[in-house]
């Protein structure tokens, strides 16, 4: 099975970082968040990736093109124009990097890589968020529901503490409770190629007409995830993820 990762957006809310690099290449603990996402899939045996590139996509290409070089001892024979790698520590991944356009919308990016997923169901997620989703359980759920698409539904934590008021008195306080009870799109989809038939053009947002049409026809299943989930939308989010990684107990680090 393949995993498609959307990695082409402009990342304007994280402009402090994305003025220099695409958001999926922003580091968490010295590794791009894209690497963390891929490590999560690889933990469940999914090592065949299709990355949808856009803004500064060449940086993603350069990173993976040089990954083996950076993770190995090297002998360089200048006379023979040959490079020999020793003790290669690279990941056993197969990665297809596809330029899908700087301004293409999420649906359009998926539409452009359909030829790489062929006729098999595939995983798909965004290149700027991590979670401890059980991908094995997600796949089993998708097969059992027999829908064209499955989305992982999450309830993000509230950003601020909550006051319970009664008149002029505070009767209770809860520091950063779990959201307001609403389930939202957490990414980590499983899709049938036929789900992509709902994408009209490169200007189509996957999160609008395609998902709405799938939901209206009963073809969008929701896998409820009550565990850790965190997007990296702002510098505050990046610092939060960095702190979790530095603690040695990053919840999304399922691999050993």
PDB file of C-alpha atoms in Angstrom:
ATOM      1  CA  UNK A   1       0.000   0.000   0.000  1.00  0.00           C
ATOM      2  CA  UNK A   2       1.117   3.544  -0.764  1.00  0.00           C
ATOM      3  CA  UNK A   3       0.888   6.652   1.372  1.00  0.00           C
ATOM      4  CA  UNK A   4       0.293   9.968  -0.396  1.00  0.00           C
ATOM      5  CA  UNK A   5       1.436  13.055   1.523  1.00  0.00           C
ATOM      6  CA  UNK A   6       0.377  16.589   0.602  1.00  0.00           C
ATOM      7  CA  UNK A   7       3.503  18.730   0.893  1.00  0.00           C
ATOM      8  CA  UNK A   8       3.005  21.620  -1.513  1.00  0.00           C
ATOM      9  CA  UNK A   9       1.190  24.390   0.361  1.00  0.00           C
ATOM     10  CA  UNK A  10       2.589  27.851   1.088  1.00  0.00           C
ATOM     11  CA  UNK A  11       2.390  27.566   4.890  1.00  0.00           C
ATOM     12  CA  UNK A  12       1.707  31.285   5.334  1.00  0.00           C
ATOM     13  CA  UNK A  13       0.722  30.979   9.027  1.00  0.00           C
ATOM     14  CA  UNK A  14       4.238  29.699   9.758  1.00  0.00           C
ATOM     15  CA  UNK A  15       5.949  32.398   7.715  1.00  0.00           C
ATOM     16  CA  UNK A  16       8.820  32.680  10.205  1.00  0.00           C
ATOM     17  CA  UNK A  17       9.981  29.287   8.918  1.00  0.00           C
ATOM     18  CA  UNK A  18       8.358  28.893   5.513  1.00  0.00           C
ATOM     19  CA  UNK A  19       9.959  31.975   4.005  1.00  0.00           C
ATOM     20  CA  UNK A  20      13.039  29.748   3.811  1.00  0.00           C
ATOM     21  CA  UNK A  21      11.612  26.248   3.250  1.00  0.00           C
ATOM     22  CA  UNK A  22       8.335  24.402   2.626  1.00  0.00           C
ATOM     23  CA  UNK A  23       6.453  23.657   5.822  1.00  0.00           C
ATOM     24  CA  UNK A  24       6.946  19.856   5.607  1.00  0.00           C
ATOM     25  CA  UNK A  25      10.701  20.510   5.741  1.00  0.00           C
ATOM     26  CA  UNK A  26      10.544  22.468   9.012  1.00  0.00           C
ATOM     27  CA  UNK A  27      12.554  20.559  11.601  1.00  0.00           C
ATOM     28  CA  UNK A  28      11.305  18.893  14.752  1.00  0.00           C
ATOM     29  CA  UNK A  29      14.233  17.546  16.741  1.00  0.00           C
ATOM     30  CA  UNK A  30      16.609  17.977  13.819  1.00  0.00           C
ATOM     31  CA  UNK A  31      14.441  16.097  11.295  1.00  0.00           C
ATOM     32  CA  UNK A  32      11.768  17.509   8.959  1.00  0.00           C
ATOM     33  CA  UNK A  33       8.217  16.963  10.162  1.00  0.00           C
ATOM     34  CA  UNK A  34       7.706  15.114   6.861  1.00  0.00           C
ATOM     35  CA  UNK A  35      10.280  12.534   8.033  1.00  0.00           C
ATOM     36  CA  UNK A  36       8.350  12.081  11.300  1.00  0.00           C
ATOM     37  CA  UNK A  37       5.120  11.439   9.380  1.00  0.00           C
ATOM     38  CA  UNK A  38       6.817   8.905   7.116  1.00  0.00           C
ATOM     39  CA  UNK A  39       8.418   7.146  10.090  1.00  0.00           C
ATOM     40  CA  UNK A  40       4.937   6.783  11.570  1.00  0.00           C
ATOM     41  CA  UNK A  41       3.619   5.072   8.441  1.00  0.00           C
ATOM     42  CA  UNK A  42       6.739   2.909   8.143  1.00  0.00           C
ATOM     43  CA  UNK A  43       6.141   1.658  11.686  1.00  0.00           C
ATOM     44  CA  UNK A  44       3.006  -0.015  10.298  1.00  0.00           C
ATOM     45  CA  UNK A  45       4.786  -1.403   7.249  1.00  0.00           C
ATOM     46  CA  UNK A  46       3.884   1.309   4.743  1.00  0.00           C
ATOM     47  CA  UNK A  47       7.130   2.359   3.081  1.00  0.00           C
ATOM     48  CA  UNK A  48       6.013   3.327  -0.440  1.00  0.00           C
ATOM     49  CA  UNK A  49       5.372   7.074  -0.544  1.00  0.00           C
ATOM     50  CA  UNK A  50       4.074   9.578  -3.090  1.00  0.00           C
ATOM     51  CA  UNK A  51       4.868  13.151  -2.050  1.00  0.00           C
ATOM     52  CA  UNK A  52       2.879  15.972  -3.686  1.00  0.00           C
ATOM     53  CA  UNK A  53       5.258  18.907  -4.072  1.00  0.00           C
ATOM     54  CA  UNK A  54       4.605  22.568  -4.729  1.00  0.00           C
ATOM     55  CA  UNK A  55       6.136  25.568  -2.977  1.00  0.00           C
ATOM     56  CA  UNK A  56       9.941  25.133  -2.844  1.00  0.00           C
ATOM     57  CA  UNK A  57       9.508  21.491  -3.794  1.00  0.00           C
ATOM     58  CA  UNK A  58      13.115  21.303  -4.967  1.00  0.00           C
ATOM     59  CA  UNK A  59      14.182  21.378  -1.310  1.00  0.00           C
ATOM     60  CA  UNK A  60      12.262  18.160  -0.631  1.00  0.00           C
ATOM     61  CA  UNK A  61      13.894  16.553  -3.665  1.00  0.00           C
ATOM     62  CA  UNK A  62      17.344  17.630  -2.537  1.00  0.00           C
ATOM     63  CA  UNK A  63      16.764  16.322   0.988  1.00  0.00           C
ATOM     64  CA  UNK A  64      15.818  12.818  -0.112  1.00  0.00           C
ATOM     65  CA  UNK A  65      18.361  12.731  -2.947  1.00  0.00           C
ATOM     66  CA  UNK A  66      21.122  13.369  -0.397  1.00  0.00           C
ATOM     67  CA  UNK A  67      19.686  11.403   2.532  1.00  0.00           C
ATOM     68  CA  UNK A  68      21.803   8.297   1.915  1.00  0.00           C
ATOM     69  CA  UNK A  69      24.910  10.450   1.479  1.00  0.00           C
ATOM     70  CA  UNK A  70      24.302  12.258   4.760  1.00  0.00           C
ATOM     71  CA  UNK A  71      23.641   9.027   6.678  1.00  0.00           C
ATOM     72  CA  UNK A  72      26.663   7.074   5.467  1.00  0.00           C
ATOM     73  CA  UNK A  73      30.418   6.995   5.570  1.00  0.00           C
ATOM     74  CA  UNK A  74      31.687   7.986   2.136  1.00  0.00           C
ATOM     75  CA  UNK A  75      34.644   7.276  -0.118  1.00  0.00           C
ATOM     76  CA  UNK A  76      34.924   9.754  -2.992  1.00  0.00           C
ATOM     77  CA  UNK A  77      37.161   8.844  -5.926  1.00  0.00           C
ATOM     78  CA  UNK A  78      37.599  12.100  -7.803  1.00  0.00           C
ATOM     79  CA  UNK A  79      39.685  10.551 -10.563  1.00  0.00           C
ATOM     80  CA  UNK A  80      37.007   7.970 -11.355  1.00  0.00           C
ATOM     81  CA  UNK A  81      34.084  10.285 -10.513  1.00  0.00           C
ATOM     82  CA  UNK A  82      32.717   7.640  -8.153  1.00  0.00           C
ATOM     83  CA  UNK A  83      31.129   7.783  -4.716  1.00  0.00           C
ATOM     84  CA  UNK A  84      30.989   4.671  -2.511  1.00  0.00           C
ATOM     85  CA  UNK A  85      28.709   4.630   0.527  1.00  0.00           C
ATOM     86  CA  UNK A  86      29.624   2.613   3.612  1.00  0.00           C
ATOM     87  CA  UNK A  87      27.366   1.594   6.502  1.00  0.00           C
ATOM     88  CA  UNK A  88      24.348   3.194   4.887  1.00  0.00           C
ATOM     89  CA  UNK A  89      21.807   4.074   7.596  1.00  0.00           C
ATOM     90  CA  UNK A  90      19.082   5.307   5.234  1.00  0.00           C
ATOM     91  CA  UNK A  91      15.462   4.277   5.571  1.00  0.00           C
ATOM     92  CA  UNK A  92      14.198   1.403   3.357  1.00  0.00           C
ATOM     93  CA  UNK A  93      11.660   3.641   1.660  1.00  0.00           C
ATOM     94  CA  UNK A  94      10.523   4.038  -1.947  1.00  0.00           C
ATOM     95  CA  UNK A  95       9.667   7.701  -2.565  1.00  0.00           C
ATOM     96  CA  UNK A  96       8.025   9.263  -5.619  1.00  0.00           C
ATOM     97  CA  UNK A  97       8.284  13.062  -5.629  1.00  0.00           C
ATOM     98  CA  UNK A  98       5.736  14.750  -7.907  1.00  0.00           C
ATOM     99  CA  UNK A  99       5.641  18.453  -8.785  1.00  0.00           C
ATOM    100  CA  UNK A 100       1.955  19.371  -8.549  1.00  0.00           C
ATOM    101  CA  UNK A 101       2.250  23.166  -8.796  1.00  0.00           C
ATOM    102  CA  UNK A 102       2.778  26.011  -6.358  1.00  0.00           C
ATOM    103  CA  UNK A 103      -0.862  27.182  -6.420  1.00  0.00           C
ATOM    104  CA  UNK A 104      -2.668  23.867  -6.908  1.00  0.00           C
ATOM    105  CA  UNK A 105      -5.336  23.081  -4.312  1.00  0.00           C
ATOM    106  CA  UNK A 106      -5.376  19.908  -2.218  1.00  0.00           C
ATOM    107  CA  UNK A 107      -7.837  18.103  -4.473  1.00  0.00           C
ATOM    108  CA  UNK A 108      -5.866  19.049  -7.561  1.00  0.00           C
ATOM    109  CA  UNK A 109      -2.697  17.611  -6.057  1.00  0.00           C
ATOM    110  CA  UNK A 110      -4.437  14.295  -5.417  1.00  0.00           C
ATOM    111  CA  UNK A 111      -5.849  14.326  -8.931  1.00  0.00           C
ATOM    112  CA  UNK A 112      -2.370  14.740 -10.390  1.00  0.00           C
ATOM    113  CA  UNK A 113      -0.884  11.738  -8.558  1.00  0.00           C
ATOM    114  CA  UNK A 114      -3.709   9.330  -9.292  1.00  0.00           C
ATOM    115  CA  UNK A 115      -1.565   7.600 -11.926  1.00  0.00           C
ATOM    116  CA  UNK A 116       0.911   6.609  -9.196  1.00  0.00           C
ATOM    117  CA  UNK A 117      -1.614   4.846  -6.926  1.00  0.00           C
ATOM    118  CA  UNK A 118      -3.092   2.732  -9.742  1.00  0.00           C
ATOM    119  CA  UNK A 119      -6.238   0.792  -8.731  1.00  0.00           C
ATOM    120  CA  UNK A 120      -5.461   0.140  -5.066  1.00  0.00           C
ATOM    121  CA  UNK A 121      -6.673   1.833  -1.903  1.00  0.00           C
ATOM    122  CA  UNK A 122      -4.065   4.159  -0.448  1.00  0.00           C
ATOM    123  CA  UNK A 123      -3.349   6.230   2.636  1.00  0.00           C
ATOM    124  CA  UNK A 124      -3.266  10.011   2.439  1.00  0.00           C
ATOM    125  CA  UNK A 125      -2.450  12.760   4.910  1.00  0.00           C
ATOM    126  CA  UNK A 126      -1.155  16.290   5.246  1.00  0.00           C
ATOM    127  CA  UNK A 127       2.575  17.016   5.487  1.00  0.00           C
ATOM    128  CA  UNK A 128       2.323  19.242   8.551  1.00  0.00           C
ATOM    129  CA  UNK A 129       0.781  17.190  11.349  1.00  0.00           C
ATOM    130  CA  UNK A 130       1.706  14.222  13.534  1.00  0.00           C
ATOM    131  CA  UNK A 131      -0.391  11.783  15.554  1.00  0.00           C
ATOM    132  CA  UNK A 132      -0.270   8.398  17.233  1.00  0.00           C
ATOM    133  CA  UNK A 133      -2.976   6.994  14.960  1.00  0.00           C
ATOM    134  CA  UNK A 134      -3.014   3.190  14.785  1.00  0.00           C
ATOM    135  CA  UNK A 135      -2.709   2.860  11.013  1.00  0.00           C
ATOM    136  CA  UNK A 136      -3.358  -0.895  11.183  1.00  0.00           C
ATOM    137  CA  UNK A 137      -6.656  -0.330  12.967  1.00  0.00           C
ATOM    138  CA  UNK A 138      -7.504   2.503  10.555  1.00  0.00           C
ATOM    139  CA  UNK A 139      -7.004   0.223   7.547  1.00  0.00           C
ATOM    140  CA  UNK A 140      -9.074  -2.564   9.122  1.00  0.00           C
ATOM    141  CA  UNK A 141     -11.855  -0.056   9.854  1.00  0.00           C
ATOM    142  CA  UNK A 142     -11.797   1.237   6.267  1.00  0.00           C
ATOM    143  CA  UNK A 143     -12.110  -2.280   4.857  1.00  0.00           C
ATOM    144  CA  UNK A 144     -14.933  -3.167   7.235  1.00  0.00           C
ATOM    145  CA  UNK A 145     -16.901  -0.014   6.373  1.00  0.00           C
ATOM    146  CA  UNK A 146     -16.457  -0.621   2.609  1.00  0.00           C
ATOM    147  CA  UNK A 147     -16.643   3.110   1.805  1.00  0.00           C
ATOM    148  CA  UNK A 148     -14.736   5.019  -0.848  1.00  0.00           C
ATOM    149  CA  UNK A 149     -13.055   7.161   1.794  1.00  0.00           C
ATOM    150  CA  UNK A 150     -12.245   7.116   5.494  1.00  0.00           C
ATOM    151  CA  UNK A 151     -11.139  10.185   7.438  1.00  0.00           C
ATOM    152  CA  UNK A 152      -9.562  10.144  10.877  1.00  0.00           C
ATOM    153  CA  UNK A 153     -11.785  12.237  13.142  1.00  0.00           C
ATOM    154  CA  UNK A 154     -10.087  13.990  16.062  1.00  0.00           C
ATOM    155  CA  UNK A 155     -11.033  16.370  18.870  1.00  0.00           C
ATOM    156  CA  UNK A 156      -8.180  18.858  19.281  1.00  0.00           C
ATOM    157  CA  UNK A 157      -7.405  20.298  22.722  1.00  0.00           C
ATOM    158  CA  UNK A 158      -8.670  23.792  23.395  1.00  0.00           C
ATOM    159  CA  UNK A 159      -6.028  26.496  23.117  1.00  0.00           C
ATOM    160  CA  UNK A 160      -7.091  28.254  26.326  1.00  0.00           C
ATOM    161  CA  UNK A 161      -8.436  27.237  29.725  1.00  0.00           C
ATOM    162  CA  UNK A 162     -12.223  27.152  30.185  1.00  0.00           C
ATOM    163  CA  UNK A 163     -14.221  29.002  32.824  1.00  0.00           C
ATOM    164  CA  UNK A 164     -17.629  27.751  33.922  1.00  0.00           C
ATOM    165  CA  UNK A 165     -19.562  30.878  34.897  1.00  0.00           C
ATOM    166  CA  UNK A 166     -22.681  31.325  36.985  1.00  0.00           C
ATOM    167  CA  UNK A 167     -23.674  34.961  37.147  1.00  0.00           C
ATOM    168  CA  UNK A 168     -20.680  36.912  38.397  1.00  0.00           C
ATOM    169  CA  UNK A 169     -18.934  33.886  39.860  1.00  0.00           C
ATOM    170  CA  UNK A 170     -16.622  31.325  38.336  1.00  0.00           C
ATOM    171  CA  UNK A 171     -17.885  27.926  39.476  1.00  0.00           C
ATOM    172  CA  UNK A 172     -15.209  25.912  37.755  1.00  0.00           C
ATOM    173  CA  UNK A 173     -12.054  26.073  35.699  1.00  0.00           C
ATOM    174  CA  UNK A 174     -10.399  23.543  33.418  1.00  0.00           C
ATOM    175  CA  UNK A 175      -6.957  24.193  31.910  1.00  0.00           C
ATOM    176  CA  UNK A 176      -6.965  23.550  28.147  1.00  0.00           C
ATOM    177  CA  UNK A 177      -9.747  20.946  27.999  1.00  0.00           C
ATOM    178  CA  UNK A 178     -10.238  18.662  25.017  1.00  0.00           C
ATOM    179  CA  UNK A 179     -11.902  20.907  22.447  1.00  0.00           C
ATOM    180  CA  UNK A 180     -15.594  21.666  22.540  1.00  0.00           C
ATOM    181  CA  UNK A 181     -16.789  18.173  21.694  1.00  0.00           C
ATOM    182  CA  UNK A 182     -16.771  18.653  17.925  1.00  0.00           C
ATOM    183  CA  UNK A 183     -14.945  16.134  15.746  1.00  0.00           C
ATOM    184  CA  UNK A 184     -12.792  17.611  12.983  1.00  0.00           C
ATOM    185  CA  UNK A 185     -10.854  16.418   9.950  1.00  0.00           C
ATOM    186  CA  UNK A 186      -7.555  15.092  11.319  1.00  0.00           C
ATOM    187  CA  UNK A 187      -6.132  13.876   8.006  1.00  0.00           C
ATOM    188  CA  UNK A 188      -4.815  10.301   7.975  1.00  0.00           C
ATOM    189  CA  UNK A 189      -7.276   9.209   5.289  1.00  0.00           C
ATOM    190  CA  UNK A 190      -7.671   5.906   3.509  1.00  0.00           C
ATOM    191  CA  UNK A 191      -8.995   6.390  -0.021  1.00  0.00           C
ATOM    192  CA  UNK A 192     -10.165   4.319  -2.922  1.00  0.00           C
ATOM    193  CA  UNK A 193      -8.984   5.710  -6.285  1.00  0.00           C
ATOM    194  CA  UNK A 194     -12.682   6.085  -7.176  1.00  0.00           C
ATOM    195  CA  UNK A 195     -12.967   8.742  -4.456  1.00  0.00           C
ATOM    196  CA  UNK A 196     -10.824  10.965  -6.649  1.00  0.00           C
ATOM    197  CA  UNK A 197     -13.576  11.008  -9.296  1.00  0.00           C
ATOM    198  CA  UNK A 198     -15.169  13.759  -7.211  1.00  0.00           C
ATOM    199  CA  UNK A 199     -12.249  16.107  -7.900  1.00  0.00           C
ATOM    200  CA  UNK A 200     -13.095  18.377 -10.807  1.00  0.00           C
ATOM    201  CA  UNK A 201      -9.886  20.315 -11.439  1.00  0.00           C
ATOM    202  CA  UNK A 202      -6.612  21.542  -9.978  1.00  0.00           C
ATOM    203  CA  UNK A 203      -8.591  24.327  -8.280  1.00  0.00           C
ATOM    204  CA  UNK A 204     -10.697  21.884  -6.268  1.00  0.00           C
ATOM    205  CA  UNK A 205     -10.229  21.781  -2.517  1.00  0.00           C
ATOM    206  CA  UNK A 206     -10.397  18.163  -1.342  1.00  0.00           C
ATOM    207  CA  UNK A 207     -11.995  19.380   1.891  1.00  0.00           C
ATOM    208  CA  UNK A 208     -14.957  20.989   0.095  1.00  0.00           C
ATOM    209  CA  UNK A 209     -16.949  19.439  -2.771  1.00  0.00           C
ATOM    210  CA  UNK A 210     -15.239  16.011  -2.832  1.00  0.00           C
ATOM    211  CA  UNK A 211     -15.576  15.330   0.890  1.00  0.00           C
ATOM    212  CA  UNK A 212     -19.045  16.886   1.001  1.00  0.00           C
ATOM    213  CA  UNK A 213     -20.243  14.723  -1.893  1.00  0.00           C
ATOM    214  CA  UNK A 214     -18.752  11.580  -0.382  1.00  0.00           C
ATOM    215  CA  UNK A 215     -20.428  12.343   2.946  1.00  0.00           C
ATOM    216  CA  UNK A 216     -23.780  13.085   1.291  1.00  0.00           C
ATOM    217  CA  UNK A 217     -23.749   9.727  -0.495  1.00  0.00           C
ATOM    218  CA  UNK A 218     -22.720   7.731   2.582  1.00  0.00           C
ATOM    219  CA  UNK A 219     -19.246   7.031   1.183  1.00  0.00           C
ATOM    220  CA  UNK A 220     -17.194   8.819   3.859  1.00  0.00           C
ATOM    221  CA  UNK A 221     -16.474   6.800   6.995  1.00  0.00           C
ATOM    222  CA  UNK A 222     -15.042   8.403  10.157  1.00  0.00           C
ATOM    223  CA  UNK A 223     -12.404   6.625  12.223  1.00  0.00           C
ATOM    224  CA  UNK A 224     -12.518   8.202  15.687  1.00  0.00           C
ATOM    225  CA  UNK A 225      -9.107   8.850  17.204  1.00  0.00           C
ATOM    226  CA  UNK A 226      -9.001   9.894  20.854  1.00  0.00           C
ATOM    227  CA  UNK A 227      -5.213   9.860  21.123  1.00  0.00           C
ATOM    228  CA  UNK A 228      -2.544  12.424  20.355  1.00  0.00           C
ATOM    229  CA  UNK A 229      -2.946  14.672  17.314  1.00  0.00           C
ATOM    230  CA  UNK A 230      -1.151  17.935  16.613  1.00  0.00           C
ATOM    231  CA  UNK A 231      -0.859  20.046  13.463  1.00  0.00           C
ATOM    232  CA  UNK A 232       2.033  22.470  12.986  1.00  0.00           C
ATOM    233  CA  UNK A 233       0.160  25.553  11.837  1.00  0.00           C
ATOM    234  CA  UNK A 234       2.031  28.237  13.789  1.00  0.00           C
ATOM    235  CA  UNK A 235       5.372  28.893  15.450  1.00  0.00           C
ATOM    236  CA  UNK A 236       3.666  28.146  18.759  1.00  0.00           C
ATOM    237  CA  UNK A 237       2.758  24.676  17.457  1.00  0.00           C
ATOM    238  CA  UNK A 238       6.329  24.079  16.276  1.00  0.00           C
ATOM    239  CA  UNK A 239       7.733  24.992  19.695  1.00  0.00           C
ATOM    240  CA  UNK A 240       5.204  22.680  21.363  1.00  0.00           C
ATOM    241  CA  UNK A 241       6.270  19.766  19.166  1.00  0.00           C
ATOM    242  CA  UNK A 242       9.937  20.570  19.736  1.00  0.00           C
ATOM    243  CA  UNK A 243       9.372  20.507  23.515  1.00  0.00           C
ATOM    244  CA  UNK A 244       7.615  17.147  23.302  1.00  0.00           C
ATOM    245  CA  UNK A 245      10.437  15.681  21.219  1.00  0.00           C
ATOM    246  CA  UNK A 246      13.099  17.083  23.556  1.00  0.00           C
ATOM    247  CA  UNK A 247      11.314  15.490  26.535  1.00  0.00           C
ATOM    248  CA  UNK A 248      12.056  12.037  25.110  1.00  0.00           C
ATOM    249  CA  UNK A 249       8.365  11.117  25.191  1.00  0.00           C
ATOM    250  CA  UNK A 250       6.964  12.429  21.921  1.00  0.00           C
ATOM    251  CA  UNK A 251       3.531  10.727  21.693  1.00  0.00           C
ATOM    252  CA  UNK A 252       3.733  10.277  17.908  1.00  0.00           C
ATOM    253  CA  UNK A 253       7.073   8.408  18.101  1.00  0.00           C
ATOM    254  CA  UNK A 254       5.721   4.864  17.809  1.00  0.00           C
ATOM    255  CA  UNK A 255       8.923   3.474  16.276  1.00  0.00           C
ATOM    256  CA  UNK A 256      11.884   2.254  18.327  1.00  0.00           C
TER     257      UNK A 256
END
